[in-house]
PDB file of C-alpha atoms in Angstrom:
ATOM      1  CA  UNK A 306       0.023  -0.091   0.109  1.00  0.00           C
ATOM      2  CA  UNK A 307       1.384   3.303  -0.334  1.00  0.00           C
ATOM      3  CA  UNK A 308       1.203   5.476   2.846  1.00  0.00           C
ATOM      4  CA  UNK A 309      -2.606   6.444   3.538  1.00  0.00           C
ATOM      5  CA  UNK A 310      -3.033   2.515   2.666  1.00  0.00           C
ATOM      6  CA  UNK A 311      -0.637   1.523   5.762  1.00  0.00           C
ATOM      7  CA  UNK A 312      -2.445   5.334   7.994  1.00  0.00           C
ATOM      8  CA  UNK A 313      -5.712   3.765   7.779  1.00  0.00           C
ATOM      9  CA  UNK A 314      -3.974  -0.686   8.066  1.00  0.00           C
ATOM     10  CA  UNK A 315      -2.459   0.089  10.809  1.00  0.00           C
ATOM     11  CA  UNK A 316      -5.577   2.363  12.520  1.00  0.00           C
ATOM     12  CA  UNK A 317      -6.755  -0.949  11.444  1.00  0.00           C
ATOM     13  CA  UNK A 318      -4.473  -3.043  13.406  1.00  0.00           C
ATOM     14  CA  UNK A 319      -4.411  -5.715   9.922  1.00  0.00           C
ATOM     15  CA  UNK A 320      -0.813  -6.593   8.295  1.00  0.00           C
ATOM     16  CA  UNK A 321      -0.012  -4.773   5.244  1.00  0.00           C
ATOM     17  CA  UNK A 322       2.720  -4.211   2.893  1.00  0.00           C
ATOM     18  CA  UNK A 323       4.224  -0.849   2.128  1.00  0.00           C
ATOM     19  CA  UNK A 324       4.765   0.390  -1.536  1.00  0.00           C
ATOM     20  CA  UNK A 325       8.392   2.687  -0.105  1.00  0.00           C
ATOM     21  CA  UNK A 326       8.417   5.312  -3.305  1.00  0.00           C
ATOM     22  CA  UNK A 327       9.449   7.543  -1.173  1.00  0.00           C
ATOM     23  CA  UNK A 328      11.353   7.930   2.244  1.00  0.00           C
ATOM     24  CA  UNK A 329       8.126   9.132   3.914  1.00  0.00           C
ATOM     25  CA  UNK A 330       6.905   5.570   3.452  1.00  0.00           C
ATOM     26  CA  UNK A 331       9.653   3.637   4.619  1.00  0.00           C
ATOM     27  CA  UNK A 332      10.393   6.049   7.745  1.00  0.00           C
ATOM     28  CA  UNK A 333       6.266   5.645   8.593  1.00  0.00           C
ATOM     29  CA  UNK A 334       6.605   1.645   8.130  1.00  0.00           C
ATOM     30  CA  UNK A 335      10.117   1.818  10.268  1.00  0.00           C
ATOM     31  CA  UNK A 336       8.252   3.643  13.384  1.00  0.00           C
ATOM     32  CA  UNK A 337       5.369   1.579  13.207  1.00  0.00           C
ATOM     33  CA  UNK A 338       6.945  -2.063  12.487  1.00  0.00           C
ATOM     34  CA  UNK A 339       5.257  -1.871   9.224  1.00  0.00           C
ATOM     35  CA  UNK A 340       6.873  -3.951   6.560  1.00  0.00           C
ATOM     36  CA  UNK A 341       8.562  -2.302   3.538  1.00  0.00           C
ATOM     37  CA  UNK A 342       9.594  -2.376  -0.032  1.00  0.00           C
ATOM     38  CA  UNK A 343      10.410  -0.687  -2.297  1.00  0.00           C
ATOM     39  CA  UNK A 344       9.127  -0.718  -5.688  1.00  0.00           C
ATOM     40  CA  UNK A 345      12.712  -1.844  -7.302  1.00  0.00           C
ATOM     41  CA  UNK A 346      13.305  -4.118  -4.929  1.00  0.00           C
ATOM     42  CA  UNK A 347      14.065  -7.752  -5.364  1.00  0.00           C
ATOM     43  CA  UNK A 348      11.449 -10.934  -3.511  1.00  0.00           C
ATOM     44  CA  UNK A 349       8.032  -8.266  -3.328  1.00  0.00           C
ATOM     45  CA  UNK A 350       5.629 -11.399  -4.264  1.00  0.00           C
ATOM     46  CA  UNK A 351       7.648 -12.812  -0.533  1.00  0.00           C
ATOM     47  CA  UNK A 352       6.289  -9.967   0.889  1.00  0.00           C
ATOM     48  CA  UNK A 353       2.928  -9.393  -0.531  1.00  0.00           C
ATOM     49  CA  UNK A 354       3.083 -14.038   0.060  1.00  0.00           C
ATOM     50  CA  UNK A 355       4.184 -13.265   3.859  1.00  0.00           C
ATOM     51  CA  UNK A 356       1.676 -10.295   4.918  1.00  0.00           C
ATOM     52  CA  UNK A 357      -1.545 -11.783   3.459  1.00  0.00           C
ATOM     53  CA  UNK A 358      -0.538 -15.328   5.290  1.00  0.00           C
ATOM     54  CA  UNK A 359      -0.324 -13.507   8.846  1.00  0.00           C
ATOM     55  CA  UNK A 360      -3.379 -11.269   8.366  1.00  0.00           C
ATOM     56  CA  UNK A 361      -4.945 -14.439   7.175  1.00  0.00           C
ATOM     57  CA  UNK A 362      -3.411 -15.960  10.029  1.00  0.00           C
ATOM     58  CA  UNK A 363      -5.437 -13.201  12.331  1.00  0.00           C
ATOM     59  CA  UNK A 364      -2.101 -11.321  12.775  1.00  0.00           C
ATOM     60  CA  UNK A 365      -3.243  -7.827  14.288  1.00  0.00           C
ATOM     61  CA  UNK A 366      -0.533  -5.275  15.189  1.00  0.00           C
ATOM     62  CA  UNK A 367      -0.051  -3.553  18.017  1.00  0.00           C
ATOM     63  CA  UNK A 368      -2.460  -0.338  19.276  1.00  0.00           C
ATOM     64  CA  UNK A 369      -1.299   2.631  16.926  1.00  0.00           C
ATOM     65  CA  UNK A 370      -0.088   5.947  18.543  1.00  0.00           C
ATOM     66  CA  UNK A 371      -3.624   7.061  19.647  1.00  0.00           C
ATOM     67  CA  UNK A 372      -1.846  10.750  18.398  1.00  0.00           C
ATOM     68  CA  UNK A 373      -1.542   9.244  15.620  1.00  0.00           C
ATOM     69  CA  UNK A 374      -5.028   7.914  15.015  1.00  0.00           C
ATOM     70  CA  UNK A 375      -6.336  11.774  16.589  1.00  0.00           C
ATOM     71  CA  UNK A 376      -4.458  12.427  13.574  1.00  0.00           C
ATOM     72  CA  UNK A 377      -5.534  10.701  10.645  1.00  0.00           C
ATOM     73  CA  UNK A 378      -9.242  11.151  11.785  1.00  0.00           C
ATOM     74  CA  UNK A 379      -9.841  15.063  11.538  1.00  0.00           C
ATOM     75  CA  UNK A 380     -10.090  14.693   8.054  1.00  0.00           C
ATOM     76  CA  UNK A 381     -12.508  12.375   7.508  1.00  0.00           C
ATOM     77  CA  UNK A 382     -14.828  14.042  10.933  1.00  0.00           C
ATOM     78  CA  UNK A 383     -14.018  17.631   8.247  1.00  0.00           C
ATOM     79  CA  UNK A 384     -15.576  15.765   5.219  1.00  0.00           C
ATOM     80  CA  UNK A 385     -18.628  14.748   7.591  1.00  0.00           C
ATOM     81  CA  UNK A 386     -18.834  17.907   8.823  1.00  0.00           C
ATOM     82  CA  UNK A 387     -18.832  19.765   5.412  1.00  0.00           C
ATOM     83  CA  UNK A 388     -20.595  17.601   4.037  1.00  0.00           C
ATOM     84  CA  UNK A 389     -23.521  16.588   6.442  1.00  0.00           C
ATOM     85  CA  UNK A 390     -22.949  13.117   6.673  1.00  0.00           C
ATOM     86  CA  UNK A 391     -24.193  13.153  11.059  1.00  0.00           C
TER      87      UNK A 391
END
């Protein structure tokens, strides 16, 4: 996944593999214990298979930092306010 997918995956506690197309993605993955790969790296199929097996086995990630969750939810709350979803 790319950066925003990784944020949502972490918030849901679901393992993922981050596509480290930029340093911010590899840094985010490293800080939060997620698997990442460079887009030009060998072994992508193995990393993806391992992540799928971990998710299928019911592995959950540790709870994310509460501040990260708060920051991730702010745009959703603003969109709901703007579009009258709540």
